[in-house]
Short mmCIF file of C-alpha atoms in Angstrom, two decimals:
data_model
loop_
_atom_site.label_atom_id
_atom_site.label_comp_id
_atom_site.label_asym_id
_atom_site.label_seq_id
_atom_site.Cartn_x
_atom_site.Cartn_y
_atom_site.Cartn_z
CA MET A 1 117.29 115.95 74.06
CA VAL A 2 112.83 116.09 75.38
CA VAL A 3 113.85 112.38 76.50
CA ILE A 4 116.96 113.11 78.33
CA LYS A 5 115.13 116.38 80.05
CA GLU A 6 112.05 114.34 81.05
CA GLU A 7 114.39 111.39 82.42
CA VAL A 8 116.41 114.06 84.54
CA ARG A 9 113.37 115.63 85.80
CA ALA A 10 111.62 112.38 87.06
CA GLN A 11 115.12 111.61 88.55
CA ILE A 12 114.97 114.85 90.59
CA ILE A 13 111.59 114.19 91.37
CA LYS A 14 112.44 110.72 92.71
CA ILE A 15 115.00 112.01 94.73
CA ALA A 16 113.44 115.30 95.83
CA ARG A 17 110.53 112.73 97.41
CA LYS A 18 112.96 111.25 99.42
CA ILE A 19 114.59 114.62 100.79
CA PHE A 20 111.05 116.00 100.96
CA THR A 21 109.67 113.24 102.80
CA ARG A 22 112.73 113.14 105.89
CA TYR A 23 112.42 116.09 106.47
CA GLY A 24 109.36 118.27 105.02
CA PHE A 25 108.86 121.26 102.71
CA LYS A 26 109.85 124.40 105.07
CA LYS A 27 113.27 122.41 106.40
CA THR A 28 114.14 120.96 102.84
CA THR A 29 116.72 123.51 100.85
CA MET A 30 117.56 122.96 96.82
CA GLU A 31 121.35 122.79 97.63
CA GLU A 32 120.31 119.83 99.82
CA ILE A 33 118.42 118.45 96.78
CA ALA A 34 121.15 119.68 94.43
CA ILE A 35 123.99 117.55 96.66
CA ALA A 36 121.81 114.61 96.63
CA CYS A 37 121.19 114.22 92.84
CA ARG A 38 125.40 115.10 92.47
CA LYS A 39 124.41 118.50 90.05
CA GLY A 40 124.96 121.66 91.24
CA LYS A 41 122.20 123.82 92.01
CA SER A 42 121.68 125.95 88.63
CA SER A 43 121.33 122.50 87.65
CA ILE A 44 118.21 122.23 89.64
CA TYR A 45 116.75 125.63 88.64
CA TYR A 46 117.37 124.87 84.71
CA TYR A 47 114.60 122.06 85.16
CA PHE A 48 112.30 123.67 87.73
CA GLU A 49 112.21 127.42 88.96
CA SER A 50 111.87 126.68 92.42
CA LYS A 51 111.41 124.25 95.36
CA GLU A 52 107.77 125.30 95.31
CA ASP A 53 107.99 123.51 92.16
CA ILE A 54 109.60 120.53 92.45
CA PHE A 55 107.39 119.86 95.91
CA ARG A 56 104.42 120.30 93.62
CA ALA A 57 106.12 117.85 91.05
CA VAL A 58 106.81 115.36 93.70
CA VAL A 59 103.30 115.80 94.82
CA GLU A 60 101.13 115.56 91.65
CA ASN A 61 103.48 112.24 91.02
CA GLU A 62 102.24 110.43 95.05
CA ALA A 63 98.65 112.17 93.73
CA ASP A 64 98.86 110.06 90.15
CA GLU A 65 100.39 106.97 92.13
CA LEU A 66 97.90 106.80 95.06
CA LYS A 67 95.13 107.02 91.92
CA LYS A 68 96.17 104.25 90.09
CA LEU A 69 96.63 102.45 93.07
CA LEU A 70 93.60 102.91 94.30
CA ASP A 71 91.88 102.55 90.27
CA ASN A 72 93.84 98.63 90.69
CA THR A 73 92.44 98.10 93.96
CA ILE A 74 88.46 98.91 93.20
CA GLN A 75 88.95 97.87 89.35
CA THR A 76 88.35 94.22 90.51
CA ASP A 77 85.84 91.62 89.68
CA VAL A 78 83.73 91.69 93.18
CA PRO A 79 80.61 92.53 94.21
CA PRO A 80 79.61 96.42 95.44
CA LEU A 81 80.15 95.83 99.12
CA ASP A 82 83.72 94.55 98.90
CA LYS A 83 84.81 97.29 96.87
CA LEU A 84 83.53 99.07 99.05
CA LYS A 85 85.56 97.37 102.30
CA THR A 86 88.16 97.60 99.98
CA TYR A 87 88.43 101.08 99.04
CA ILE A 88 88.29 102.37 102.62
CA LEU A 89 90.85 99.95 104.05
CA PHE A 90 93.08 100.91 101.22
CA ARG A 91 92.09 104.82 101.85
CA LEU A 92 92.73 104.44 105.72
CA HIS A 93 96.52 102.18 105.06
CA HIS A 94 97.29 103.74 101.85
CA VAL A 95 96.80 107.84 101.12
CA ARG A 96 99.57 108.07 104.89
CA THR A 97 101.98 105.97 103.08
CA MET A 98 102.24 108.94 100.12
CA GLU A 99 104.43 111.38 103.05
CA ASN A 100 104.40 114.57 100.75
CA PHE A 101 101.00 114.13 99.31
CA TYR A 102 99.18 112.94 102.63
CA ALA A 103 101.38 116.50 104.12
CA ALA A 104 99.62 118.07 100.94
CA LEU A 105 96.27 116.95 101.92
CA ASN A 106 96.45 117.69 105.55
CA GLU A 107 99.46 120.60 107.09
CA GLU A 108 98.02 123.52 107.22
CA SER A 109 101.51 125.73 106.84
CA LEU A 110 101.09 124.38 103.31
CA SER A 111 97.60 125.98 102.33
CA ASN A 112 98.59 129.15 101.45
CA MET A 113 100.50 127.42 97.87
CA ASP A 114 97.67 127.76 94.99
CA PHE A 115 98.67 124.74 93.94
CA ILE A 116 97.92 123.10 96.95
CA LEU A 117 94.50 123.54 97.11
CA ASP A 118 94.24 122.63 93.61
CA ILE A 119 95.31 118.78 94.49
CA ARG A 120 93.33 118.98 97.77
CA LYS A 121 90.15 119.92 95.24
CA ASN A 122 90.77 117.87 92.30
CA PHE A 123 91.48 114.28 95.08
CA ASP A 124 88.05 114.77 96.52
CA MET A 125 86.36 114.90 93.56
CA GLU A 126 88.06 112.04 92.18
CA GLU A 127 88.00 110.13 95.34
CA GLN A 128 84.10 111.31 95.49
CA GLU A 129 83.68 109.81 91.95
CA MET A 130 85.49 107.05 92.14
CA VAL A 131 83.15 105.99 95.65
CA LYS A 132 79.95 107.37 93.29
CA ILE A 133 80.90 104.76 91.65
CA ILE A 134 80.96 101.71 93.96
CA LEU A 135 77.05 102.88 95.24
CA GLU A 136 75.69 103.22 92.13
CA GLU A 137 76.72 99.94 91.40
CA GLY A 138 75.58 98.24 94.79
CA MET A 139 72.24 100.05 93.96
CA ARG A 140 71.47 98.86 90.62
CA ASP A 141 72.37 95.43 92.17
CA GLY A 142 70.46 96.13 94.87
CA THR A 143 73.51 95.98 97.35
CA PHE A 144 73.22 99.24 99.16
CA GLN A 145 69.62 101.02 99.67
CA ILE A 146 70.63 104.69 99.50
CA ASN A 147 68.33 107.39 97.32
CA SER A 148 71.71 109.53 95.92
CA SER A 149 74.91 108.11 95.17
CA GLU A 150 76.21 111.83 95.54
CA ILE A 151 75.18 112.47 98.92
CA GLY A 152 76.44 108.89 99.98
CA ALA A 153 79.78 109.39 97.95
CA ILE A 154 80.49 112.90 99.87
CA ALA A 155 79.80 111.28 103.17
CA ILE A 156 81.93 108.29 102.79
CA ALA A 157 84.76 110.56 101.39
CA THR A 158 84.49 113.67 104.22
CA MET A 159 84.19 110.55 106.55
CA MET A 160 87.53 108.90 105.55
CA LYS A 161 89.27 111.74 105.54
CA GLY A 162 88.08 112.94 109.25
CA LEU A 163 89.37 109.74 110.47
CA GLU A 164 92.95 109.47 109.08
CA LEU A 165 93.76 111.66 112.41
CA PRO A 166 92.45 109.52 114.69
CA LEU A 167 92.88 106.39 113.43
CA PHE A 168 96.13 106.35 112.22
CA LEU A 169 98.23 109.25 113.99
CA SER A 170 97.12 108.72 117.71
CA THR A 171 99.71 106.01 119.68
CA GLU A 172 96.85 104.54 121.60
CA HIS A 173 94.84 103.17 119.30
CA LYS A 174 98.15 101.18 117.69
CA THR A 175 97.66 97.98 119.22
CA ASP A 176 93.76 97.79 118.64
CA ARG A 177 93.21 99.12 114.44
CA VAL A 178 92.28 96.16 112.95
CA GLU A 179 89.31 95.84 115.51
CA LEU A 180 88.49 99.43 115.04
CA LEU A 181 88.26 98.83 110.79
CA ASP A 182 86.25 95.94 112.16
CA ASP A 183 83.20 98.28 113.94
CA LEU A 184 84.13 101.60 111.12
CA ILE A 185 82.93 99.13 108.50
CA ARG A 186 80.18 98.00 110.69
CA VAL A 187 78.83 101.16 111.56
CA LEU A 188 79.03 101.97 107.72
CA PHE A 189 77.43 99.19 106.32
CA TYR A 190 75.08 98.68 108.97
CA GLY A 191 74.40 101.47 110.97
CA LEU A 192 74.48 102.03 114.86
CA VAL A 193 69.98 101.17 115.09
CA LYS A 194 69.91 97.33 116.21
CA ARG A 195 67.32 95.89 114.14
#
């Protein structure tokens, strides 16, 4: 019976994810979710206490999916510099594809939900830890010359968050995005000062 309940919950989450992606949290109703799931509203309430509860499950699901993809991306047997480049490219391209998770990270209107703050905090910590591991590997093999992997990880993760909006939501940069990413990586890795 527990297995069936978890399968139904997973199905509701899958369907609700599409609806939240299309309409956003505020415009989505429990009735729409129930209709899309071909269930009565009371059946949905059996599995989830509220629309917020379903949204939380959707966002946590997307966060887990993103983390697994990111882990797989950087757990390759390549030099630390390539891992960091891969992380940057992955981060800028794929966080935006997890639309509900991205909304949870960036939309101020959702920040009044306690679980959103927890998700943001956990994602920030996990991301910084991931970057820190790459930096430490590069420090050990002499690729990176920095004093603190922790400060470097905070700086890089913060920078990536700050670049999402100007690089990927603005329409004026759509045609030269690859060139912008190349410049970003060049500045990050080699700085601004001519050597």
